[in-house]
Coordinates of C-alpha atoms in Angstrom, one line a residue:
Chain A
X1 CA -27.3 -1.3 -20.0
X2 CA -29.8 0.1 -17.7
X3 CA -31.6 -2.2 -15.5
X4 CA -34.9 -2.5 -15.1
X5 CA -36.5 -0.8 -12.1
X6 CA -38.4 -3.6 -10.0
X7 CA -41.5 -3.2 -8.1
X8 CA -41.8 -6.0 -5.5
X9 CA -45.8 -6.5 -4.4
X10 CA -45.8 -8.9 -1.1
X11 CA -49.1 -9.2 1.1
X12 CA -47.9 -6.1 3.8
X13 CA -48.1 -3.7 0.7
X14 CA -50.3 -4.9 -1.8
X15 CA -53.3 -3.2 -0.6
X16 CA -51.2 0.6 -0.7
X17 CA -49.6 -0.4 -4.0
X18 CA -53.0 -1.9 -5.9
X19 CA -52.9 0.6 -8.7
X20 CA -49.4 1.1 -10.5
X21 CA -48.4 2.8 -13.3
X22 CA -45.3 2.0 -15.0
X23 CA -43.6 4.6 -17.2
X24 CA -39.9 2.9 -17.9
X25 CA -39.1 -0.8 -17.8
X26 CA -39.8 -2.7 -14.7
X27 CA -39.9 -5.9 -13.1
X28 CA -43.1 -7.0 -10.9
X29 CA -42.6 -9.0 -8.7
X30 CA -45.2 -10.9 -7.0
X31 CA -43.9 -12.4 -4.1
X32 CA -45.5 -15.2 -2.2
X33 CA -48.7 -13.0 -2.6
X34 CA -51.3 -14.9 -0.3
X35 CA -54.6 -12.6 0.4
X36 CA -57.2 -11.3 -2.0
X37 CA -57.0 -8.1 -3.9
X38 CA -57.5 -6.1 -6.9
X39 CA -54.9 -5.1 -8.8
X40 CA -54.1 -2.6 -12.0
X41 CA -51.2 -2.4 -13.5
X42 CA -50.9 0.7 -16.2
X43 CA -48.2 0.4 -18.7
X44 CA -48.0 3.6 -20.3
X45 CA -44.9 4.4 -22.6
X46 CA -43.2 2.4 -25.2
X47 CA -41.6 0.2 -22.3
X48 CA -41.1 -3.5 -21.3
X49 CA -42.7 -5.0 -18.2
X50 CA -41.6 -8.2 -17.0
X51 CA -44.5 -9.3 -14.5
X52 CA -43.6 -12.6 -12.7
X53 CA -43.8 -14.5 -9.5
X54 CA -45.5 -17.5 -7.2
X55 CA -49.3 -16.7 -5.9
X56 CA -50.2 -18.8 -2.4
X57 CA -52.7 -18.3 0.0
X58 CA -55.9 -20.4 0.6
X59 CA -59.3 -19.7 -0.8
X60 CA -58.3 -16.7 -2.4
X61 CA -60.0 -13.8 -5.4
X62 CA -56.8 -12.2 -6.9
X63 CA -57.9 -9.9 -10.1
X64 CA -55.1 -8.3 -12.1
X65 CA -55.9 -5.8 -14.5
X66 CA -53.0 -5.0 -17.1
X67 CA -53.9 -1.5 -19.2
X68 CA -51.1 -1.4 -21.9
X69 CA -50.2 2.1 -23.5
X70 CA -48.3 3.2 -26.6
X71 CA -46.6 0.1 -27.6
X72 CA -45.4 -1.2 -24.4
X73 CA -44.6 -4.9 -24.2
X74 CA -46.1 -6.8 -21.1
X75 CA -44.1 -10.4 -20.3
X76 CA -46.0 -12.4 -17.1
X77 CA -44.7 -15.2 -16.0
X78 CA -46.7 -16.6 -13.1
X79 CA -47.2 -19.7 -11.1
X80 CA -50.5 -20.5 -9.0
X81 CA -49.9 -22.6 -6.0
X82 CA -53.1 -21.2 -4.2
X83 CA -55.3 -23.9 -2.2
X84 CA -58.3 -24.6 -2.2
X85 CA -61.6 -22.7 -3.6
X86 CA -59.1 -20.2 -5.3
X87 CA -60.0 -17.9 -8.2
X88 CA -57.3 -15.9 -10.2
X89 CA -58.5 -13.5 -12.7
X90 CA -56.1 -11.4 -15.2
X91 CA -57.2 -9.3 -17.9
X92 CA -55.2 -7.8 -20.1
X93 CA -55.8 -4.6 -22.3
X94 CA -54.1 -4.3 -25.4
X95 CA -54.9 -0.2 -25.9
X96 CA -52.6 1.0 -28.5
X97 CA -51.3 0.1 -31.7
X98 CA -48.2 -2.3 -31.4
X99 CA -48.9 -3.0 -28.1
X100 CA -48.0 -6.6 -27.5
X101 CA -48.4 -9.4 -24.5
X102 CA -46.5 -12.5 -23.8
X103 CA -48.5 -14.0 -20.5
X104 CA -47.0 -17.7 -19.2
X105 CA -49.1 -19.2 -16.4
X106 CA -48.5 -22.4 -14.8
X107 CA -51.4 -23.6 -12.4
X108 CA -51.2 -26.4 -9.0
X109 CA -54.4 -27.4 -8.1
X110 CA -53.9 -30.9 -5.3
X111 CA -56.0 -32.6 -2.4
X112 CA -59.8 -31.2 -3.2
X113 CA -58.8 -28.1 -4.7
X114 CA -61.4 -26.2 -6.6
X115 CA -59.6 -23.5 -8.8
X116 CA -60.5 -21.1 -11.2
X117 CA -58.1 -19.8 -13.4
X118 CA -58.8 -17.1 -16.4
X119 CA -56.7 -14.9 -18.2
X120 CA -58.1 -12.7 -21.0
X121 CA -56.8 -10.7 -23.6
X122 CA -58.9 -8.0 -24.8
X123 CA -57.5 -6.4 -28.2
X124 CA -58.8 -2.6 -28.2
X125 CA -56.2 -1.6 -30.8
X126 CA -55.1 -2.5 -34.2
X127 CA -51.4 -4.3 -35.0
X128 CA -51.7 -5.1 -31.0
X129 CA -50.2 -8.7 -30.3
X130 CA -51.0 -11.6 -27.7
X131 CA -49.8 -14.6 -26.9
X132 CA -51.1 -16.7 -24.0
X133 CA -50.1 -19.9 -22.8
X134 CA -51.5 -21.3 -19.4
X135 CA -50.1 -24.9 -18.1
X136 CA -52.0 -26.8 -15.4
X137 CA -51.2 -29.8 -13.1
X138 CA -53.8 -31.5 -11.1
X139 CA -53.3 -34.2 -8.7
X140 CA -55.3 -35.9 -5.1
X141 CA -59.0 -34.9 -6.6
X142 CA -58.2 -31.7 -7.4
X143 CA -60.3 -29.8 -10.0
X144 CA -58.9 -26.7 -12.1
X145 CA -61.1 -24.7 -14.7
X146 CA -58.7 -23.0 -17.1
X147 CA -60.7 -20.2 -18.9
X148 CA -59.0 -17.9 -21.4
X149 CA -60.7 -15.4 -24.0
X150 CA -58.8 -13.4 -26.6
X151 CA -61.3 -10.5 -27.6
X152 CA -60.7 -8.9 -31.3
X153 CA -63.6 -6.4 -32.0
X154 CA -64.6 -5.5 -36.1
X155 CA -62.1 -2.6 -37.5
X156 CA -59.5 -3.7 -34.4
X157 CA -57.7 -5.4 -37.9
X158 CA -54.2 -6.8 -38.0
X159 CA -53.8 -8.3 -34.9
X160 CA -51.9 -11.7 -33.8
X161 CA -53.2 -13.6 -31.1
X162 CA -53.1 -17.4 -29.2
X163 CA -54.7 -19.0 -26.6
X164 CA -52.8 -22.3 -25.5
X165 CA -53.8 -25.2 -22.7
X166 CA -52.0 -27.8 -21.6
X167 CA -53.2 -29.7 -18.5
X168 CA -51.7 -32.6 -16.9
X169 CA -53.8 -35.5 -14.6
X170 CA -51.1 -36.9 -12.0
X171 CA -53.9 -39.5 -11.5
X172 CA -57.7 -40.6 -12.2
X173 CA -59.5 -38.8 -9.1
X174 CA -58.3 -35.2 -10.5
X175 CA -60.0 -32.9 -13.3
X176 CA -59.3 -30.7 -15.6
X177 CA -61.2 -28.5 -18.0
X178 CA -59.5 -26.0 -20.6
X179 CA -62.0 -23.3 -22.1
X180 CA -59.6 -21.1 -24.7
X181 CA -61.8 -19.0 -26.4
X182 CA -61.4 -17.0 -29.5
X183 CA -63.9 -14.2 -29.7
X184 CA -62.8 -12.3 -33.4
X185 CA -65.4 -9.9 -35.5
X186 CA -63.2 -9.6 -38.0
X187 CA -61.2 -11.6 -41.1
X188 CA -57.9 -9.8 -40.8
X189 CA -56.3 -11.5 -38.6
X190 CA -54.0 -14.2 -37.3
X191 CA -55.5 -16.2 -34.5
X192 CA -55.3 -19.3 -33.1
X193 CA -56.0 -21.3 -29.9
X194 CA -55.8 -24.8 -28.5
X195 CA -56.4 -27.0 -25.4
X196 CA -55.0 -30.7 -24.5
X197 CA -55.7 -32.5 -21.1
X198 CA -53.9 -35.6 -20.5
X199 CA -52.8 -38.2 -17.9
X200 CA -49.2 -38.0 -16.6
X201 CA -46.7 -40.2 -19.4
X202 CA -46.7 -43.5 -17.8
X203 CA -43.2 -44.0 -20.2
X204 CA -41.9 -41.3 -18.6
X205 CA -42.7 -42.5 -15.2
X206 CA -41.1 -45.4 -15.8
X207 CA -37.9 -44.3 -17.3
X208 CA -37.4 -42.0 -14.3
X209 CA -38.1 -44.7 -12.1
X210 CA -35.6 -47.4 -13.9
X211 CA -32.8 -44.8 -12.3
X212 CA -33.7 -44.6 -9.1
X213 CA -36.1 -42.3 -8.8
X214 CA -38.9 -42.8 -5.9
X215 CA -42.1 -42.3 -7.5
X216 CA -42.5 -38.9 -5.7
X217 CA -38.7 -37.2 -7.0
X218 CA -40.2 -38.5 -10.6
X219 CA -43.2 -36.7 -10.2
X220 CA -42.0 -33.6 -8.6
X221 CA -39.1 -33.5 -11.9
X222 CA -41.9 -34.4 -14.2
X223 CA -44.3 -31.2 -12.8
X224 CA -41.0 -28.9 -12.7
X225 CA -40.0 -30.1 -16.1
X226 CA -44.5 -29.0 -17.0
X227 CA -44.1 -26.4 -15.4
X228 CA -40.6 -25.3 -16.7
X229 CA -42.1 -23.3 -19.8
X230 CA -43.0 -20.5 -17.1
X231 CA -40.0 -21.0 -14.7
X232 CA -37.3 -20.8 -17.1
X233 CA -38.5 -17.0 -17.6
X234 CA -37.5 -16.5 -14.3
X235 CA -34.3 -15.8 -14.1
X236 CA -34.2 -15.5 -10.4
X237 CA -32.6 -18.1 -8.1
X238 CA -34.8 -16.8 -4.8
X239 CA -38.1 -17.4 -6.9
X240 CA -36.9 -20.6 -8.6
X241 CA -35.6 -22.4 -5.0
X242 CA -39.4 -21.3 -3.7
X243 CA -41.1 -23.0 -6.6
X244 CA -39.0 -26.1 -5.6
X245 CA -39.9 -26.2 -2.4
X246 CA -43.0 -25.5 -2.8
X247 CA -43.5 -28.4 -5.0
X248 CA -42.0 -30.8 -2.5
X249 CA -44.2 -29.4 0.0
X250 CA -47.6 -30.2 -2.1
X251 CA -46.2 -33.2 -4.3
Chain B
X1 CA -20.9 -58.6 -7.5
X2 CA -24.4 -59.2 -8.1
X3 CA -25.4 -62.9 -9.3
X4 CA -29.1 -62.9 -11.1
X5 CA -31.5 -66.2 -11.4
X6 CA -34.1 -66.2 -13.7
X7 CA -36.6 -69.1 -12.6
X8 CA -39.5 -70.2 -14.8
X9 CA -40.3 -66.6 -15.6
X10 CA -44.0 -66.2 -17.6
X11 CA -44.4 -62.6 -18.7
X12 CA -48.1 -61.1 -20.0
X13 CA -48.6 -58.3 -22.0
X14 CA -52.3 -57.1 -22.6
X15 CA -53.4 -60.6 -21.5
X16 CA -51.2 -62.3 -23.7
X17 CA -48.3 -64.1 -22.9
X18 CA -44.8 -63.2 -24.2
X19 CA -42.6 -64.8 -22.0
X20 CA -43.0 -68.6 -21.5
X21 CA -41.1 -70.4 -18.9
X22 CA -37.6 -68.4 -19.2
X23 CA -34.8 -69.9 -17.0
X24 CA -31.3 -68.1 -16.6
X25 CA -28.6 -67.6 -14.6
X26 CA -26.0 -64.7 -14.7
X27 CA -22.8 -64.2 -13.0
X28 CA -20.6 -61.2 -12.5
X29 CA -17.5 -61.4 -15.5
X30 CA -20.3 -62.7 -17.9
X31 CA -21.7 -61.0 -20.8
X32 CA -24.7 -62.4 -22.3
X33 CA -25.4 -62.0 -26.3
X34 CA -29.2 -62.2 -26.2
X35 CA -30.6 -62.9 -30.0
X36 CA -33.7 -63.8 -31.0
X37 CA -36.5 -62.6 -34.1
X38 CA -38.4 -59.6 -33.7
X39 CA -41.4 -59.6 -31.5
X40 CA -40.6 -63.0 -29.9
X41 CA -39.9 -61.8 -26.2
X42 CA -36.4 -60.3 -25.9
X43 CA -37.3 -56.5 -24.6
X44 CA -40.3 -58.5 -22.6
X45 CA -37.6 -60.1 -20.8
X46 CA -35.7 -57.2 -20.3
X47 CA -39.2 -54.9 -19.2
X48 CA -40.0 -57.8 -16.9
X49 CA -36.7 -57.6 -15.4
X50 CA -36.9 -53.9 -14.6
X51 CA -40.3 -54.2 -13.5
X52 CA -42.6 -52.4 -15.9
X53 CA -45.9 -52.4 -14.9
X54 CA -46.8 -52.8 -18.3
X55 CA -45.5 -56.4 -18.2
X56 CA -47.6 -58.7 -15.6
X57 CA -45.1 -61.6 -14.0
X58 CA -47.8 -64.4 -13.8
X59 CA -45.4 -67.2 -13.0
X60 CA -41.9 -67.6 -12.0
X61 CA -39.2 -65.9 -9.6
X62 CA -36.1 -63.1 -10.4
X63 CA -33.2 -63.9 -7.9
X64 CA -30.8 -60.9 -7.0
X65 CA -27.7 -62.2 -5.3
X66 CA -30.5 -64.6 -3.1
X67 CA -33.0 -61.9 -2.6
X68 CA -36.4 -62.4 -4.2
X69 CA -36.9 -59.3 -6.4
X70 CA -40.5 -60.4 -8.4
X71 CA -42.3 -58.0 -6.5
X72 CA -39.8 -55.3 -6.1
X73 CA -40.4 -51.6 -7.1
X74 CA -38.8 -50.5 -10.0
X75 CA -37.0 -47.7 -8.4
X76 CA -35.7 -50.3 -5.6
X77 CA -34.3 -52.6 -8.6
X78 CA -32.5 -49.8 -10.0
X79 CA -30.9 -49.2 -6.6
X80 CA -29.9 -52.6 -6.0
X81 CA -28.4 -52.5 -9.5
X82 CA -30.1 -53.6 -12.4
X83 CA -30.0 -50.7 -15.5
X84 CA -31.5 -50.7 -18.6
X85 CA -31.1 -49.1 -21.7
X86 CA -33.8 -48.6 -23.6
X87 CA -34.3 -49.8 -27.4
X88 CA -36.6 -46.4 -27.4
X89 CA -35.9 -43.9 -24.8
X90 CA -38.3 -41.6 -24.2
X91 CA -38.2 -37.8 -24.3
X92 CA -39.4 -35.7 -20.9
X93 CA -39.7 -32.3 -21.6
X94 CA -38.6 -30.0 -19.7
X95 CA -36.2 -32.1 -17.1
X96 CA -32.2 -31.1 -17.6
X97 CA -30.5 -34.5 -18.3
X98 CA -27.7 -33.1 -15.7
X99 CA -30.3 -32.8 -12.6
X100 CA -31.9 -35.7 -13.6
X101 CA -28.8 -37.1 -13.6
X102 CA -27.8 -36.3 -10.8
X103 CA -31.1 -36.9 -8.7
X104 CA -30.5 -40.7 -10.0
X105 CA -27.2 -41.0 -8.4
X106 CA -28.0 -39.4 -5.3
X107 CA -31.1 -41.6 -5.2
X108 CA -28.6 -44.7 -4.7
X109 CA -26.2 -42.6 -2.6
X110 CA -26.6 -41.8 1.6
X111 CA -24.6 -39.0 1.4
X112 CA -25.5 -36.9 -1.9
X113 CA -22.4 -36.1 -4.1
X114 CA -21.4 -32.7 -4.0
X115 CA -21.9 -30.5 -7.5
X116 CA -18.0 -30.8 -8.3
X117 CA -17.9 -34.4 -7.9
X118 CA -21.0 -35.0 -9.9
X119 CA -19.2 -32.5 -12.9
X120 CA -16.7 -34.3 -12.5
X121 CA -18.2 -37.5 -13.1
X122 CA -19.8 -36.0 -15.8
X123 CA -17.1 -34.9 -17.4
X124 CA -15.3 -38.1 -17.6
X125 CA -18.3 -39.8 -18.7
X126 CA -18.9 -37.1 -21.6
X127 CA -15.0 -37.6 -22.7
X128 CA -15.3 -41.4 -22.8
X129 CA -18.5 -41.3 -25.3
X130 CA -17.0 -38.2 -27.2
X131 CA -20.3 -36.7 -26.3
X132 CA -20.7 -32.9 -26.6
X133 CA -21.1 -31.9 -22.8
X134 CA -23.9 -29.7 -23.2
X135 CA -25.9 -32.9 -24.0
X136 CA -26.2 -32.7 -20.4
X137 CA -27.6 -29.4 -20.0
X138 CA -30.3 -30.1 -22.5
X139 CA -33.8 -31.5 -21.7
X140 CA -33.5 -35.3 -21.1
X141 CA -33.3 -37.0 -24.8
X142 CA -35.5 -33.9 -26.6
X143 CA -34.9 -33.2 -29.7
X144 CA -31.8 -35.7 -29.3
X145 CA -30.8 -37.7 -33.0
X146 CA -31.6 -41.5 -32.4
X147 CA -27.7 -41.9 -31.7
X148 CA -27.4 -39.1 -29.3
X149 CA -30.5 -40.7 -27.2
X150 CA -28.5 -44.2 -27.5
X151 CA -25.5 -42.5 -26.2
X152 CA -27.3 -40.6 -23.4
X153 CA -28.5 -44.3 -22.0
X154 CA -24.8 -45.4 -22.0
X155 CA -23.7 -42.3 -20.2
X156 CA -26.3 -42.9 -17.6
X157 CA -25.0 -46.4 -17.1
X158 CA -21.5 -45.1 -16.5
X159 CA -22.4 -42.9 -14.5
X160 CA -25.0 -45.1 -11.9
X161 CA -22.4 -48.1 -12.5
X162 CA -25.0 -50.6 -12.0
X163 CA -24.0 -54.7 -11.2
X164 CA -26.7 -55.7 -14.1
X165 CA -27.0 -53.6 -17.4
X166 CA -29.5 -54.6 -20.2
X167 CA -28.8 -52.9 -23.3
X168 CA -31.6 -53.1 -25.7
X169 CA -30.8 -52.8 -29.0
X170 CA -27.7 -50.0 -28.2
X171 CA -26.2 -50.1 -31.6
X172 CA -29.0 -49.5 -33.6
X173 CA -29.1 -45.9 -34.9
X174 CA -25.2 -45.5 -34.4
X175 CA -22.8 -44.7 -36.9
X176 CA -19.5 -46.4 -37.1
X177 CA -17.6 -44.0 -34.8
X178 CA -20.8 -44.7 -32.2
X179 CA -20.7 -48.0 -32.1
X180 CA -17.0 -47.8 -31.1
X181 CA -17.5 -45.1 -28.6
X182 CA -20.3 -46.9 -26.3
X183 CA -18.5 -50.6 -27.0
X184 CA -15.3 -49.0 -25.4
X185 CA -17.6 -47.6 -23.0
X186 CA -18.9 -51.4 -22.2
X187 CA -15.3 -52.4 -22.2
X188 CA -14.6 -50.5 -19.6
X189 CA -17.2 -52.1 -17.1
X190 CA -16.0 -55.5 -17.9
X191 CA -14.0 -56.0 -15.5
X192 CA -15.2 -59.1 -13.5
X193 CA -17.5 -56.8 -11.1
X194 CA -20.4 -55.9 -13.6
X195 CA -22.3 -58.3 -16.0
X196 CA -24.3 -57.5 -19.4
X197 CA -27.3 -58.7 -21.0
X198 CA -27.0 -57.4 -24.3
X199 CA -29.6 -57.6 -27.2
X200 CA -28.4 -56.7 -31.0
X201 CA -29.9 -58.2 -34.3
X202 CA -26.0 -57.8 -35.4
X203 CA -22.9 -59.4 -35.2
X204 CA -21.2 -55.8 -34.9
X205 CA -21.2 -54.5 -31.8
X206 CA -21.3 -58.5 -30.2
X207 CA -17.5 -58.3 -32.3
X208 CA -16.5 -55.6 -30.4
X209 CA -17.6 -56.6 -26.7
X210 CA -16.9 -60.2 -27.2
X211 CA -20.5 -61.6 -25.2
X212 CA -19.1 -64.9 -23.3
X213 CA -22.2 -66.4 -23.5
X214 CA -25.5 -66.3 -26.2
X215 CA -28.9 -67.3 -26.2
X216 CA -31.7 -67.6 -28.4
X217 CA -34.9 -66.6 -27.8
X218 CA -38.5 -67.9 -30.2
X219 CA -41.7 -67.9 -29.1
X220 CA -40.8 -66.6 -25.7
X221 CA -38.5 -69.6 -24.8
X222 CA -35.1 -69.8 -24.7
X223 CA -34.6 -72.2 -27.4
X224 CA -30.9 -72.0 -28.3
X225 CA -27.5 -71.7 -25.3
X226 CA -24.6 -71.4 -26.1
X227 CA -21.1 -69.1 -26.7
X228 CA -20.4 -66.5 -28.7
X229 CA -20.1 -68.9 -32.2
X230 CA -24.2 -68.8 -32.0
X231 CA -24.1 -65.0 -33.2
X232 CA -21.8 -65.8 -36.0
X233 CA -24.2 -68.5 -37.1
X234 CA -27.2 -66.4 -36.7
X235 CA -25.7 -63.5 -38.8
X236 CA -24.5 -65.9 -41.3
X237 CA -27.6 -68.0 -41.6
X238 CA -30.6 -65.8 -39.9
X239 CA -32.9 -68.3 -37.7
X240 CA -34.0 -71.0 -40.3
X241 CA -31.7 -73.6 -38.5
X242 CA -33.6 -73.8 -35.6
X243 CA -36.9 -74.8 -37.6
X244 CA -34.5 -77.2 -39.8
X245 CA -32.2 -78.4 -37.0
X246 CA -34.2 -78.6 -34.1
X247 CA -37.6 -78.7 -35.5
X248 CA -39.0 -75.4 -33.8
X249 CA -41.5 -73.3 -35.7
X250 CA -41.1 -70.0 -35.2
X251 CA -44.4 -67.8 -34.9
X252 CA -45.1 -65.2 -36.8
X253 CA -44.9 -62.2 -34.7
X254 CA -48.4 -60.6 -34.9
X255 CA -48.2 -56.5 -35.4
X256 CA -50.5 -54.9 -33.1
X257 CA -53.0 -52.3 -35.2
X258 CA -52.7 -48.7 -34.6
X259 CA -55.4 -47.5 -32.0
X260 CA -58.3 -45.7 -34.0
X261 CA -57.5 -42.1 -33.5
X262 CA -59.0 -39.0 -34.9
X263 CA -57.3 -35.9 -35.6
X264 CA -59.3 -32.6 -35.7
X265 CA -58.4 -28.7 -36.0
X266 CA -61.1 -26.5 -34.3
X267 CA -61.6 -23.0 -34.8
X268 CA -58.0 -22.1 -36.2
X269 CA -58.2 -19.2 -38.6
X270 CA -54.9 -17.2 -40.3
X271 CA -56.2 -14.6 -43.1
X272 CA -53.8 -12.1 -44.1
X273 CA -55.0 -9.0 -46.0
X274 CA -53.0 -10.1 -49.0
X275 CA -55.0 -13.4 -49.0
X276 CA -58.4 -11.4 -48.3
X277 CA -58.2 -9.2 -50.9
X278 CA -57.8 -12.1 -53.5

């Protein structure tokens, strides 16, 4: 089997390597990315793209633009752990027939953060797929806006797409708002989307604690276990040890 | 050996009181049959024990081995050795039973316990509850059958080896093979060093772990001590004796309505072009 060529993007090259274009499968990965850019990423043969990785940084404007050719196949698999006023802005183009994205985002926003984050998928083909699912954990008054618009315009017919969030309140100081939006101009479709905001399972807590557990290891396994929908697509013990400690630096 | 008092204990609930005036003692070597009606206190009593914060303590004192533990966290009370297993334990997505596991025992531990020993550990454990070992490599208790989740909470208690284990309800949802496997399980803790509070509606599993000790609870009193004849009474005759013998009235255990909820779809649309062109 061939492995997959891997394109690593880390804050000394991002600014060189801000327009890519992909033409046989790849991994990109974004490593501890930290400043603000714009990025495009063109995918343009029948090819699968595995995007992941961990974004940092404070009070920073990350836009990813995703251009999807023929019908290439675009996984992302991304975790957010910027601070503070941070916006984070992905748009995805589904741009020929059977072209199909599976984008996994998990989203940290702690002690006063104000984050954006908004991932769109515009369908500008027919038969083109989507499927977006964006999981968010605030805790210490932070504030996160998920936003998320799947785009199907009239005549773009037979398409599947979802827009899913799921955020979690560690406490009663933090907030959360989910905006999945379904934009669709026609009837032949499949579509669906759905949001739920909720306050960390006080049953869970609980159990976790009635082993042991300080209150902070419960909460830390409870936000991994959250987040784990993204991280399991990993598959890369560097990436997954830096999500850990990362958590136990901001939990 | 851990030795647990139990003085005058007066549980809440939602502002109503469970638990009235509950007074116990229990040694080390002694295994406690705890029966009782539904809804009359007994999983209060264990909640209260493990501190909950669900259920308020408004009067009366826990004793571990001379320590006051009232007002104890319930992660500290776990580490100084009281377990329970849960009548309905709860599902956490997305946390591995194994690290979860494991992150128990090295709470309790100074020096963690290296991977091999944990497996090890594991292993055993797995073995004694004929429990398929990649239980343990699933997410903690999702998607487990009712028995699997039962046998899960024993597994933990093997592996923590606590002084003080409270089993809710272990047996129910086990098949006969089950209940063997985690009353073998509690077999092999009693050995003089470890003590059990155990709660069952039948005589069963109390056959198989012989309790040396059994209690009663209606009303949110103990009403009833005694040995283990008590649960062969109970399963023969149910609770009417009490009212008839020693003229107690047992309440009527008030269900609590289901919170008003409203379910709702919004904007979901599926049309397939075999359904449009109908």
């Amino acid at each position: 089997m061939k492995n997959n060529n891997t394109i690593v993007l880390n804050n000394d090259n991002l600014s060189t390597l801000n327009h890519i274009s992909v033409a046989s499968n790849s991994d990109i990965i974004f490593h501890n990315i930290s400043k603000s850019e714009e990025i495009i990423i063109d995918v343009i043969n029948d090819i699968n793209v595995f995007i992941k990785g961990i974004i940092l940084g404070d009070d920073i404007n990350l836009k990813i633009m995703i251009n999807c050719k023929n019908k290439s196949q675009i996984t992302g698999n991304l975790i957010d752990f910027s601070k503070n006023n941070s916006n984070i802005y992905i748009d995805v183009n589904l741009n020929d027939s059977y072209s199909n994205a599976t984008f996994n985002s998990a989203i940290l926003s702690s002690i006063n953060d104000k984050k954006t984050f908004t991932i769109n998928v515009n369908h500008n083909a027919i038969s083109t797929d989507a499927k977006v699912s964006t999981y968010g954990v605030c805790k210490d008054n932070g504030n996160l806006l998920i936003l998320g618009t799947s785009d199907i315009k009239e005549n773009i017919i037979k398409c599947n797409t979802s827009q899913n969030v799921k955020i979690m309140l560690i406490d009663k100081n933090s907030v959360g708002i989910a905006k999945p939006i379904l934009k669709i101009a026609n009837d032949d479709v499949k579509a669906s989307h759905g949001a739920s905001i909720g306050q960390l399972n006080e049953d869970h807590l609980f159990y976790l604690l009635s082993r042991g557990l300080s209150v902070l290891e419960a909460k830390k396994l409870i936000v991994l276990g959250y987040f784990n929908n993204v991280i399991k697509n990993f598959k890369d013990d560097e990436l997954l040890n830096d999500v850990s400690n990362l958590l136990d630096s901001r939990l | 050996m851990k030795e647990l008092l139990i003085e005058n204990l007066h549980v809440e609930v939602e502002n109503k009181e469970i638990l009235k005036g509950i007074d116990l003692t229990l040694k080390p070597g002694q295994t406690l049959a705890i029966l009782g009606p539904n809804g009359h206190g007994k999983s209060t009593l264990f909640n209260a024990l493990m501190g909950n914060p669900k259920y308020k303590i408004t009067q009366g004192k826990i004793i571990l081995d001379g320590e006051d533990i009232t007002n104890l966290s319930v992660d500290e009370r776990s580490k100084k050795g009281l377990f329970l297993a849960m009548q309905n334990p709860c599902e956490v997505p997305g946390v591995i039973n194994a690290e979860f596991l494991r992150s128990a025992l090295n709470a309790r531990k100074e020096k963690p316990v290296s991977l091999y020993q944990f497996y090890k550990l594991l292993d055993n454990a797995t073995k004694k509850l004929n429990m398929p070992f990649d239980l343990a490599n699933r997410n903690l208790n999702e998607g487990f059958s009712g028995g699997e989740k039962k046998r899960n909470e024993i597994l933990q208690m093997l592996i923590l080896n606590p002084d003080i284990c409270m089993l809710d309800e272990i047996d129910s949802g086990l098949d006969v093979d089950a209940i063997n496997d985690v009353s073998n399980a509690i077999k092999s803790l009693q050995d003089g060093n470890h003590c059990f509070m155990v709660i069952s509606h039948y005589a069963r599993l109390f056959n198989l772990i012989n309790p040396t000790d059994a209690i009663i609870i209606v009303n949110g009193k103990i009403v009833l001590k005694g040995d283990s004849s008590l649960i062969n009474r109970v399963d023969k005759e149910g609770y009417e004796f009490i009212k008839s013998e020693y003229g107690i009235e047992i309440e009527k255990s008030t269900e609590k309505s289901m919170n008003q909820v409203s379910i709702g779809v919004c904007a979901t649309k599926e049309m397939s072009k075999n359904i449009h062109e109908k």
